[in-house]
Every structure is written in C-alpha cells, then in structure tokens.
C-alpha cells in the first residue's frame, strides 16, 4: 500500500547479482586473507533503490536490463516480491551484472562491479509528469543524459560510483545524492541546486546552490553490513523531497532509514514505511 503523501517513483538503473564474502579485515594490496562465504544475493544500485522505495511504501517501477540467464530471472523475481513493477526490465544478450563484495567485521566493504547487461540500459521513457525518476551512474552516460533531457517531472541523480557528470545533467537535476568520497571527487556537483551528502555513521548534510544549510546525525546502531545503506538512504531522501517534506524532516528520516539498513545483512534490507522514520 502506498504511504500517504509519497508520489510514484521510477528507478532507472543497474541490476546485479551480489557475490559476497566476509573477512575479519579487508585485504591490503597484494594480501590474501581467509573469508567466509560466498553468498549470492540481490544487488545493483538501481535494484537496491527500487526495492527500498517499494518497502518504504511508494508505488515503484523500474527500468533496467538483465541477461537471459538464471541470475537475471532470480533478480527480476526478487524485485517483484519487493513490490516493484518490473515490466520495464529488458532481457538482453549480455549476462546479468555481477558485483563481487568483501565485507569486514565492522561492516565496511569493497565492491567490484562487472556491468554486463547494465550497459544496455537506456534512458527512454515515457515518464509521467507527477512521477519522480531516480538514476545512478552504474548505467551508460548516454542514458543519464537522455533522462536529463526527457524527464518532465522530478529528477534525482545518485552520482555513484563517481564519474564525470555533464553540466547539463547537474543543471537539470532537482536532487543530487553523493557520499563524502564522491563529493570530493566530483567538485562540479556542488553547483547543483540541491545536493545531499552522506557521511556514513556521522549522518548527512544538505546543500542548496553550493551552501551547506542543514546537517542531520545518524542514529547510533549496531552495524552488521553497510552494503546497500546508501541506496536505502537515496530512495528515502528522493521520496521525501519529492513529497515536499521540510528539509530537516526529510534529511532526518533518510538518515534513520540508512541507519536501519546497516543493521541487516544484504543489499536490500527489510524496511518500514517511510512515515515511521520521521
């Protein structure tokens, strides 16, 4: 059931199968460590954000691509079970995207992504005027540019993983979401109208026209796994801003969602309705 006040959302992005191992400490370059696993799970920034938004109570559809393989079938079925409309997910010749993830005892992680079918994602709509659109940078640059040119309503961009974003996209975006490392690597992002920067366990900050106007702490929790926490946050802040929540309420709720996410294993954690995090 859609939470009152949340508008519809279309997520355009990546769909991966995650292959995760757990280690005591992340290996240094050239070092070999013992691990536990592997565990196969659902992932991809786009799929993670779509699943999170649906669990937060929004009506969500996803545009993406998977391979004609067992992983692709499983990832699409997983999104359906989360409540996402998957009719816009294409089956293509390339294999389903894969992420290789290493997680340490503190929940920190390293991730290597093999794009596969995600390189076939397009930014073609159509999109409804009242529909928010959320994209990430795990899909081709031309798809991001097509979205910026064609989305008639609210357009949010999670500029992750960090790579150059055309000025035209940043001018068009109603909301840009980055973490500390991405914010530092992409100085042009600071010129966007509305930017939200996540600071991990320290919370998040909100910037308007290059000026920081608000910060919010993250609730203190026992972290199990940070994989997917940023995606849950991105879904939450996009829904809250699109719904017109006051900045301080939207930012605090998104921080609470991100904190809840790290207390669960996997990139697509169970979540409550967004209103319960206010």
Coordinates of C-alpha atoms in Angstrom, one line a residue:
X1 CA 0.0 0.0 0.0
X2 CA 1.4 3.4 -0.9
X3 CA 2.1 5.7 2.0
X4 CA 0.0 8.9 2.1
X5 CA 1.9 11.7 0.5
X6 CA 4.5 9.7 -1.4
X7 CA 4.4 10.2 -5.1
X8 CA 5.1 7.5 -7.7
X9 CA 8.8 6.7 -8.5
X10 CA 10.6 5.2 -11.5
X11 CA 14.1 3.9 -10.8
X12 CA 16.3 3.7 -13.9
X13 CA 19.4 1.8 -13.1
X14 CA 21.5 -1.3 -12.5
X15 CA 20.5 -4.8 -11.5
X16 CA 23.3 -7.1 -10.2
X17 CA 23.7 -10.4 -8.5
X18 CA 25.9 -9.8 -5.5
X19 CA 28.6 -12.4 -4.6
X20 CA 29.7 -11.6 -1.0
X21 CA 32.4 -12.9 1.3
X22 CA 33.0 -11.9 4.9
X23 CA 36.5 -11.3 6.3
X24 CA 38.0 -10.2 9.6
X25 CA 39.8 -7.3 7.9
X26 CA 39.7 -6.0 4.3
X27 CA 42.9 -7.2 2.5
X28 CA 45.6 -4.8 1.6
X29 CA 47.0 -4.7 -1.9
X30 CA 48.8 -8.0 -2.6
X31 CA 47.5 -9.6 0.6
X32 CA 45.5 -12.8 0.8
X33 CA 43.0 -13.3 3.7
X34 CA 40.6 -16.1 4.7
X35 CA 37.0 -15.4 4.1
X36 CA 33.5 -16.9 4.8
X37 CA 31.0 -17.5 2.0
X38 CA 30.4 -16.9 -0.8
X39 CA 26.8 -15.8 -0.5
X40 CA 24.8 -14.9 -3.6
X41 CA 22.2 -12.1 -3.2
X42 CA 20.3 -9.4 -5.0
X43 CA 22.1 -6.1 -5.7
X44 CA 22.8 -3.3 -8.1
X45 CA 22.3 0.3 -7.0
X46 CA 19.2 0.7 -9.2
X47 CA 17.6 -2.5 -7.9
X48 CA 18.5 -1.8 -4.3
X49 CA 16.9 1.7 -4.5
X50 CA 13.8 0.4 -6.2
X51 CA 13.3 -2.4 -3.6
X52 CA 14.0 0.1 -0.8
X53 CA 11.5 2.6 -2.1
X54 CA 8.8 0.0 -2.5
X55 CA 9.4 -1.3 1.0
X56 CA 9.2 2.4 2.2
X57 CA 5.7 2.5 0.8
X58 CA 5.9 4.1 -2.7
X59 CA 4.5 2.9 -5.9
X60 CA 7.7 2.0 -7.8
X61 CA 8.5 0.8 -11.3
X62 CA 12.0 0.0 -12.6
X63 CA 13.7 0.4 -16.0
X64 CA 16.8 -1.8 -16.4
X65 CA 18.3 -4.8 -18.1
X66 CA 19.3 -8.4 -17.2
X67 CA 20.7 -11.3 -19.1
X68 CA 18.8 -14.3 -20.4
X69 CA 20.2 -16.4 -17.5
X70 CA 19.2 -17.8 -14.2
X71 CA 20.6 -14.8 -12.3
X72 CA 18.5 -12.4 -14.3
X73 CA 15.4 -14.4 -13.7
X74 CA 16.1 -14.5 -10.0
X75 CA 16.9 -10.8 -9.7
X76 CA 13.6 -9.8 -11.5
X77 CA 11.6 -12.2 -9.4
X78 CA 13.2 -10.7 -6.3
X79 CA 12.1 -7.2 -7.3
X80 CA 8.6 -8.4 -7.9
X81 CA 8.5 -9.9 -4.4
X82 CA 9.6 -6.5 -3.0
X83 CA 6.6 -4.9 -4.7
X84 CA 8.4 -3.3 -7.7
X85 CA 6.7 -3.2 -11.2
X86 CA 9.3 -5.0 -13.3
X87 CA 7.5 -4.7 -16.7
X88 CA 10.1 -2.2 -17.9
X89 CA 13.1 -4.5 -17.3
X90 CA 14.5 -5.8 -20.6
X91 CA 16.2 -9.2 -21.2
X92 CA 19.3 -8.7 -23.4
X93 CA 22.2 -10.8 -24.8
X94 CA 24.8 -9.7 -22.2
X95 CA 25.0 -11.6 -18.9
X96 CA 23.3 -10.2 -15.8
X97 CA 25.6 -7.7 -14.0
X98 CA 27.7 -9.0 -11.1
X99 CA 29.2 -7.4 -8.0
X100 CA 32.0 -9.0 -6.1
X101 CA 31.8 -7.8 -2.5
X102 CA 34.1 -8.2 0.5
X103 CA 32.7 -7.2 3.9
X104 CA 34.8 -6.9 7.1
X105 CA 33.9 -7.4 10.8
X106 CA 32.9 -3.7 11.2
X107 CA 30.5 -3.8 8.2
X108 CA 32.8 -1.8 5.8
X109 CA 33.1 -3.1 2.3
X110 CA 34.9 -3.1 -1.0
X111 CA 33.0 -3.8 -4.3
X112 CA 34.0 -4.6 -7.8
X113 CA 31.2 -4.4 -10.4
X114 CA 31.0 -6.1 -13.8
X115 CA 28.4 -4.2 -15.7
X116 CA 27.2 -6.9 -18.1
X117 CA 23.6 -6.2 -19.1
X118 CA 23.6 -2.9 -17.3
X119 CA 25.5 -1.4 -20.2
X120 CA 22.3 -1.9 -22.3
X121 CA 20.1 0.3 -20.1
X122 CA 18.6 3.2 -21.9
X123 CA 17.1 6.5 -20.7
X124 CA 14.0 6.2 -22.8
X125 CA 10.7 7.0 -21.1
X126 CA 8.0 7.9 -21.3
X127 CA 7.6 9.3 -17.7
X128 CA 4.5 10.8 -16.1
X129 CA 4.7 14.4 -15.0
X130 CA 4.0 13.5 -11.4
X131 CA 6.5 10.7 -11.3
X132 CA 9.9 11.1 -9.7
X133 CA 12.8 9.5 -11.6
X134 CA 15.9 8.3 -9.7
X135 CA 19.0 7.2 -11.6
X136 CA 22.6 6.2 -10.7
X137 CA 25.9 6.1 -12.5
X138 CA 26.1 2.3 -13.0
X139 CA 24.3 2.7 -16.3
X140 CA 25.8 4.3 -19.5
X141 CA 26.4 8.1 -19.6
X142 CA 24.2 8.5 -22.6
X143 CA 21.3 7.0 -20.6
X144 CA 21.8 9.6 -17.9
X145 CA 21.9 12.4 -20.5
X146 CA 18.7 11.1 -22.1
X147 CA 17.0 11.1 -18.7
X148 CA 18.0 14.7 -18.0
X149 CA 16.6 15.7 -21.4
X150 CA 13.3 13.7 -21.2
X151 CA 12.1 13.5 -17.6
X152 CA 9.2 16.0 -17.3
X153 CA 9.0 16.0 -13.5
X154 CA 11.2 15.5 -10.5
X155 CA 14.7 14.1 -11.5
X156 CA 17.1 12.8 -8.8
X157 CA 20.6 11.5 -9.5
X158 CA 22.7 9.4 -7.2
X159 CA 26.1 10.3 -8.6
X160 CA 27.7 6.9 -7.7
X161 CA 30.0 5.4 -8.5
X162 CA 31.9 8.7 -9.0
X163 CA 32.5 9.7 -12.6
X164 CA 32.2 12.9 -14.5
X165 CA 28.6 14.2 -14.9
X166 CA 27.8 16.7 -17.7
X167 CA 27.0 20.2 -16.6
X168 CA 23.6 19.9 -18.4
X169 CA 22.7 16.9 -16.2
X170 CA 23.6 18.8 -13.0
X171 CA 21.7 21.8 -14.1
X172 CA 18.6 19.7 -14.7
X173 CA 18.7 17.6 -11.6
X174 CA 16.3 18.5 -8.8
X175 CA 18.4 16.5 -6.4
X176 CA 21.9 15.0 -6.4
X177 CA 23.0 12.5 -3.8
X178 CA 26.6 11.6 -3.1
X179 CA 28.8 10.3 -0.3
X180 CA 31.9 12.1 1.1
X181 CA 34.3 10.5 -1.4
X182 CA 32.0 11.2 -4.4
X183 CA 31.5 14.8 -3.3
X184 CA 35.3 15.3 -3.1
X185 CA 35.9 13.5 -6.5
X186 CA 33.1 15.5 -8.3
X187 CA 33.6 19.2 -7.4
X188 CA 31.1 20.2 -10.1
X189 CA 28.3 18.6 -8.1
X190 CA 28.5 21.4 -5.5
X191 CA 26.9 23.7 -8.1
X192 CA 23.7 21.7 -8.3
X193 CA 20.6 23.2 -6.9
X194 CA 20.1 20.7 -4.2
X195 CA 22.8 18.2 -3.0
X196 CA 22.6 15.8 -0.2
X197 CA 25.9 14.4 1.1
X198 CA 26.1 11.3 3.2
X199 CA 28.8 11.0 5.9
X200 CA 28.3 7.3 6.9
X201 CA 27.8 6.9 10.7
X202 CA 28.1 10.7 11.1
X203 CA 24.8 11.4 9.3
X204 CA 24.3 13.6 6.3
X205 CA 24.2 17.3 5.1
X206 CA 22.0 19.2 2.7
X207 CA 23.4 21.9 0.4
X208 CA 21.5 24.5 -1.7
X209 CA 23.3 26.3 -4.5
X210 CA 26.7 25.4 -3.1
X211 CA 25.9 26.4 0.5
X212 CA 25.5 23.9 3.3
X213 CA 22.2 24.7 5.0
X214 CA 21.5 21.7 7.2
X215 CA 23.1 18.7 8.8
X216 CA 21.5 15.7 10.5
X217 CA 23.1 13.0 12.7
X218 CA 22.7 9.3 12.1
X219 CA 21.0 7.2 14.8
X220 CA 23.5 5.1 16.7
X221 CA 23.1 1.4 15.8
X222 CA 25.0 -1.8 15.8
X223 CA 26.2 -2.1 12.2
X224 CA 26.1 -5.5 10.6
X225 CA 26.7 -4.6 6.9
X226 CA 27.0 -1.3 5.2
X227 CA 26.2 -2.7 1.7
X228 CA 23.0 -1.1 0.4
X229 CA 22.7 1.5 3.2
X230 CA 23.5 4.3 0.8
X231 CA 20.9 3.0 -1.6
X232 CA 18.2 2.9 1.1
X233 CA 19.1 6.4 2.1
X234 CA 18.9 7.6 -1.6
X235 CA 15.5 6.1 -2.0
X236 CA 14.3 7.7 1.2
X237 CA 15.6 11.2 0.6
X238 CA 14.2 11.1 -3.0
X239 CA 10.7 10.1 -1.9
X240 CA 10.7 12.6 1.0
X241 CA 11.9 15.6 -1.1
X242 CA 9.6 14.7 -3.9
X243 CA 6.7 14.5 -1.4
X244 CA 7.5 18.1 -0.2
X245 CA 8.6 17.2 3.3
X246 CA 10.5 20.0 5.1
X247 CA 14.3 19.7 4.6
X248 CA 15.0 18.8 8.2
X249 CA 12.3 16.2 8.3
X250 CA 13.4 14.6 5.0
X251 CA 17.1 14.5 6.0
X252 CA 16.4 13.1 9.4
X253 CA 14.1 10.4 8.0
X254 CA 16.6 9.4 5.4
X255 CA 19.4 9.1 8.0
X256 CA 17.1 6.9 10.1
X257 CA 16.4 4.7 7.1
X258 CA 20.1 4.4 6.3
X259 CA 20.9 3.5 9.9
X260 CA 18.2 0.9 9.9
X261 CA 19.6 -0.6 6.7
X262 CA 23.0 -1.3 8.2
X263 CA 21.5 -3.5 11.0
X264 CA 20.5 -6.1 8.4
X265 CA 22.5 -8.4 6.2
X266 CA 22.3 -7.9 2.4
X267 CA 21.9 -5.0 0.0
X268 CA 18.1 -5.0 0.1
X269 CA 17.1 -4.9 3.8
X270 CA 13.6 -5.1 5.1
X271 CA 12.3 -1.5 5.9
X272 CA 9.2 0.0 7.4
X273 CA 7.0 2.7 5.8
X274 CA 8.9 6.0 5.4
X275 CA 6.4 7.8 7.6
X276 CA 7.6 5.6 10.5
X277 CA 11.1 7.1 10.3
X278 CA 10.0 10.7 10.7

